Coordinates of N, CA and C and ligand atoms in Angstrom, one line a residue:
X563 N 0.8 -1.2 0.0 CA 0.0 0.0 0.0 C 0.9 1.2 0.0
X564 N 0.8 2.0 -1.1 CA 1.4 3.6 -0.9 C 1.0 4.5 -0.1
X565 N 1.4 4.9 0.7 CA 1.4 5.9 2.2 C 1.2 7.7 1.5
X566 N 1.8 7.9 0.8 CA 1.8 8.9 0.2 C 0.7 9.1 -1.0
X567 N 0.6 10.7 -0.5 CA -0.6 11.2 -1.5 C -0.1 11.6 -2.9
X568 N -1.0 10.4 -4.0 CA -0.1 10.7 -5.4 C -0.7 12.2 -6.0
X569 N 0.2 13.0 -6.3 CA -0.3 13.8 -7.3 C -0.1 13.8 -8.4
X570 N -0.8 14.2 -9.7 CA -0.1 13.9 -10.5 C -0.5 15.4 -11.4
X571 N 0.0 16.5 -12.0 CA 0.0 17.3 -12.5 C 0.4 17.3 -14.1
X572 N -0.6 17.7 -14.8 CA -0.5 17.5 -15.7 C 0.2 18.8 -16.8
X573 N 1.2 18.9 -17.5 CA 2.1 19.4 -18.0 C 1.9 19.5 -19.3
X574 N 0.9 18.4 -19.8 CA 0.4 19.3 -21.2 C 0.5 20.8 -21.8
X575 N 0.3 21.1 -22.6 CA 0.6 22.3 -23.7 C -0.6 23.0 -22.5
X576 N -2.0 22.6 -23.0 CA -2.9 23.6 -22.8 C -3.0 23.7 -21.0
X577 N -2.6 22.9 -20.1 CA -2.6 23.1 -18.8 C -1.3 23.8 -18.6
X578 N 0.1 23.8 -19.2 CA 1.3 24.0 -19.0 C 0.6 25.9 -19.1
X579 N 0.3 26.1 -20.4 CA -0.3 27.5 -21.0 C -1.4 28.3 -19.4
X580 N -2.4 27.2 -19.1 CA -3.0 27.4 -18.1 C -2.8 27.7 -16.6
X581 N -1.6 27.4 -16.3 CA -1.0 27.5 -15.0 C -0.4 26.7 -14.6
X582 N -0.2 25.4 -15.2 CA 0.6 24.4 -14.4 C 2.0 24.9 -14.5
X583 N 2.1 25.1 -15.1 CA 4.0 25.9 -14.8 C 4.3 26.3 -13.4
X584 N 3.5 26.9 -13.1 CA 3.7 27.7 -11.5 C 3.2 26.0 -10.3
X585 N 2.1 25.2 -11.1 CA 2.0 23.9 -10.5 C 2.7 23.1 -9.8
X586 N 3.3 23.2 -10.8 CA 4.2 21.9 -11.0 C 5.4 22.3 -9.7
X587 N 5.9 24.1 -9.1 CA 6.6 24.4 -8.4 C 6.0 23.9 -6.6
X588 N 4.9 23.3 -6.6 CA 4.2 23.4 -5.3 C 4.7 22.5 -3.8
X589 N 5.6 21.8 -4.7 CA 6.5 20.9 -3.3 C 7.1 21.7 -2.9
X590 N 7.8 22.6 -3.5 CA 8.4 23.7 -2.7 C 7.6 24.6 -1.5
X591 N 6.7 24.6 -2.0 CA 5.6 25.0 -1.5 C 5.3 24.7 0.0
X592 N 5.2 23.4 0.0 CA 4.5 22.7 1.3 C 5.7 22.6 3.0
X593 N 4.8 22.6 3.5 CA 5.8 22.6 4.9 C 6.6 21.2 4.6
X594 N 7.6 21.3 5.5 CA 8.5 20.2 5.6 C 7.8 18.5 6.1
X595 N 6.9 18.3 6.8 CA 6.2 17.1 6.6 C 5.3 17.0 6.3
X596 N 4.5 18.0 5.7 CA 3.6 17.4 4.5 C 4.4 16.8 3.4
X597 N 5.2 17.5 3.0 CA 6.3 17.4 1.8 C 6.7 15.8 1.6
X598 N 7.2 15.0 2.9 CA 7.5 13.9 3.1 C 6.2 12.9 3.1
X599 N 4.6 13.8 2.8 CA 3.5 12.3 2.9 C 3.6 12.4 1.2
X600 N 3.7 13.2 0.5 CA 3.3 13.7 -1.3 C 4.1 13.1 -1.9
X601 N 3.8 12.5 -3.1 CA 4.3 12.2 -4.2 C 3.7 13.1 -5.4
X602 N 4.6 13.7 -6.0 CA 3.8 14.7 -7.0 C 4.9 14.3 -8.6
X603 N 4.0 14.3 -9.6 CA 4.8 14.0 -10.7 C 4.1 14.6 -11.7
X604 N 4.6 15.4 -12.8 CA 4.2 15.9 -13.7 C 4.1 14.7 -15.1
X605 N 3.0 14.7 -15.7 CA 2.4 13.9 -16.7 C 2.2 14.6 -18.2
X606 N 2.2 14.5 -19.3 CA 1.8 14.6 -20.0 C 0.1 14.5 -20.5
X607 N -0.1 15.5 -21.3 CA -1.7 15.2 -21.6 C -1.9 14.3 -21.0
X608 N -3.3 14.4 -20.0 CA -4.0 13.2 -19.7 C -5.3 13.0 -20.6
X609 N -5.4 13.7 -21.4 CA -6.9 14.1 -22.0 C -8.0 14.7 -22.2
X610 N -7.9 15.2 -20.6 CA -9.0 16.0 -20.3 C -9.4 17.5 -20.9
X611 N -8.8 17.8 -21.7 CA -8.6 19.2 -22.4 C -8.9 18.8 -23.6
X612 N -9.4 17.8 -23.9 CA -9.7 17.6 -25.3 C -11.3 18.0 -25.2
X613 N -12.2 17.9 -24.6 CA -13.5 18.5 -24.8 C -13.8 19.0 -23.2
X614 N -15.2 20.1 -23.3 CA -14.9 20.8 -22.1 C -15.9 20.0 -21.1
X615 N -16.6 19.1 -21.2 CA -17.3 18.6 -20.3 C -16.3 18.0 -19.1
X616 N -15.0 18.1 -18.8 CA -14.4 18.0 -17.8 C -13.7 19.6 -16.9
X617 N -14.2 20.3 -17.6 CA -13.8 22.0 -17.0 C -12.7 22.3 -17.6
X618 N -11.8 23.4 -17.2 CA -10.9 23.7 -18.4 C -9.9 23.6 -17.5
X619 N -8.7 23.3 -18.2 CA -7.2 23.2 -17.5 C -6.8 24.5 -16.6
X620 N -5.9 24.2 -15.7 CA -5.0 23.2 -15.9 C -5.5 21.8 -14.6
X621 N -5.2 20.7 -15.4 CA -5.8 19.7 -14.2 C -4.5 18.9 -13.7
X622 N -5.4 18.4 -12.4 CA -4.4 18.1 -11.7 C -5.5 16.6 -10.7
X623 N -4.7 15.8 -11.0 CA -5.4 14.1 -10.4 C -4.6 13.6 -9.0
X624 N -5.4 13.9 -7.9 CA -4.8 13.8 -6.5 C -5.4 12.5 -6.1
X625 N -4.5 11.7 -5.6 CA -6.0 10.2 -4.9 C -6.8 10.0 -6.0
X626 N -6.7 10.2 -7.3 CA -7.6 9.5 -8.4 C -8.4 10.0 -8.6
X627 N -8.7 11.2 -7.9 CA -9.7 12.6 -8.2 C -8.8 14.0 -8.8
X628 N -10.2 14.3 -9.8 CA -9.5 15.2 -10.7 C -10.2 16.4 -10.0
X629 N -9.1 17.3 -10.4 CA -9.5 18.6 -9.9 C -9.3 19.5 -11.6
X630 N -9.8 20.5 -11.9 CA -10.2 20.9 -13.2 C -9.7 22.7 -12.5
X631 N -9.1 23.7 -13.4 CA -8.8 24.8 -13.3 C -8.8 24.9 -12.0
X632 N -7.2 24.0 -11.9 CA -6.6 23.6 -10.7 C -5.6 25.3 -10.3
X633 N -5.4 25.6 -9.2 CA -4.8 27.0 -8.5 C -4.1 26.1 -7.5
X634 N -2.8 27.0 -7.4 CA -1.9 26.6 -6.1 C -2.9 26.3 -4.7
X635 N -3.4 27.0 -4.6 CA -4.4 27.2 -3.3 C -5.7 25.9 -3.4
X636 N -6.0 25.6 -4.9 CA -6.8 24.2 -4.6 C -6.0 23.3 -4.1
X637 N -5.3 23.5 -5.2 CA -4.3 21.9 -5.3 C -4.1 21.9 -3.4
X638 N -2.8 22.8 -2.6 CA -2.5 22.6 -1.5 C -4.1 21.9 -0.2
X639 N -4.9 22.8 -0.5 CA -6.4 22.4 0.5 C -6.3 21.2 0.1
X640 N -6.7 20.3 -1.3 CA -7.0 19.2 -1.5 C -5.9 18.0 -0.7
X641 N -4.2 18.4 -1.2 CA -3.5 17.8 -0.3 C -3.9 17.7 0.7
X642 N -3.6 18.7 1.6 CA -3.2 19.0 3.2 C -5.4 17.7 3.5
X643 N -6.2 17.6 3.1 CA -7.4 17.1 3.0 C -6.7 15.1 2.9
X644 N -5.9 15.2 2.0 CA -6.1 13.8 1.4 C -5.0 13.3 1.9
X645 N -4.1 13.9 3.1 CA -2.8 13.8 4.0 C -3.6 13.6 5.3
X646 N -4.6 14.6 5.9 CA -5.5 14.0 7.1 C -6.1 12.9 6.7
X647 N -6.6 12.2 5.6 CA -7.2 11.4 5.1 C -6.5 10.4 5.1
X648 N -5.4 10.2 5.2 CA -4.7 9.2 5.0 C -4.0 8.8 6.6
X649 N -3.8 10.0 7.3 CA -3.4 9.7 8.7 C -4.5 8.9 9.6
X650 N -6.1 9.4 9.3 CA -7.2 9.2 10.2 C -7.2 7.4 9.9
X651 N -6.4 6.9 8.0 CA -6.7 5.4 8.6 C -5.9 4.7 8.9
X652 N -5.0 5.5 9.6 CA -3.7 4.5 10.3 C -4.2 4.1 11.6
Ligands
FES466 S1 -2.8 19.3 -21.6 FE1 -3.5 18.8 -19.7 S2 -5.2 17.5 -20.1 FE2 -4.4 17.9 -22.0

């Protein structure tokens, strides 16, 4: 079982164009032991920008949930959410 919260940021053209550039900087971001529960990896197109019935980029797939015109400030809430989430089932 992986202990760590996967993120996975997507780096595509049109998410890259959307904000993920500044995304993708967010481990930096995080305090020192959140930092150590995260796994964050930038991906290539995942798809979801190909038609808009998924919201518009830049997206970002935390725990296997997509988050859609993803912001530093979602993304982080959703972590710091899916890091409690993960401690409460120890
Ligand atoms: S570029 Fe991100 S979903 Fe296509």
């Amino acid at each position: 079982m992986n202990t760590k919260v996967q993120v996975q940021i997507c780096v595509g053209t049109a998410c890259h164009i959307m904000g993920a550039a500044d995304l993708i900087t967010i481990e930096d971001l995080l305090a020192e032991p959140l930092r150590e529960r995260v796994e964050i990896k930038g991906v290539t197109c995942i798809g979801l920008c190909k038609d808009e019935v998924h919201g518009k980029p830049p997206f970002v797939i935390i725990e296997g949930q997509m988050l859609a015109e993803a912001t530093l400030d979602k993304v982080l809430r959703r972590i710091e959410m899916c890091v409690e989430r993960l401690a409460d089932r120890r």
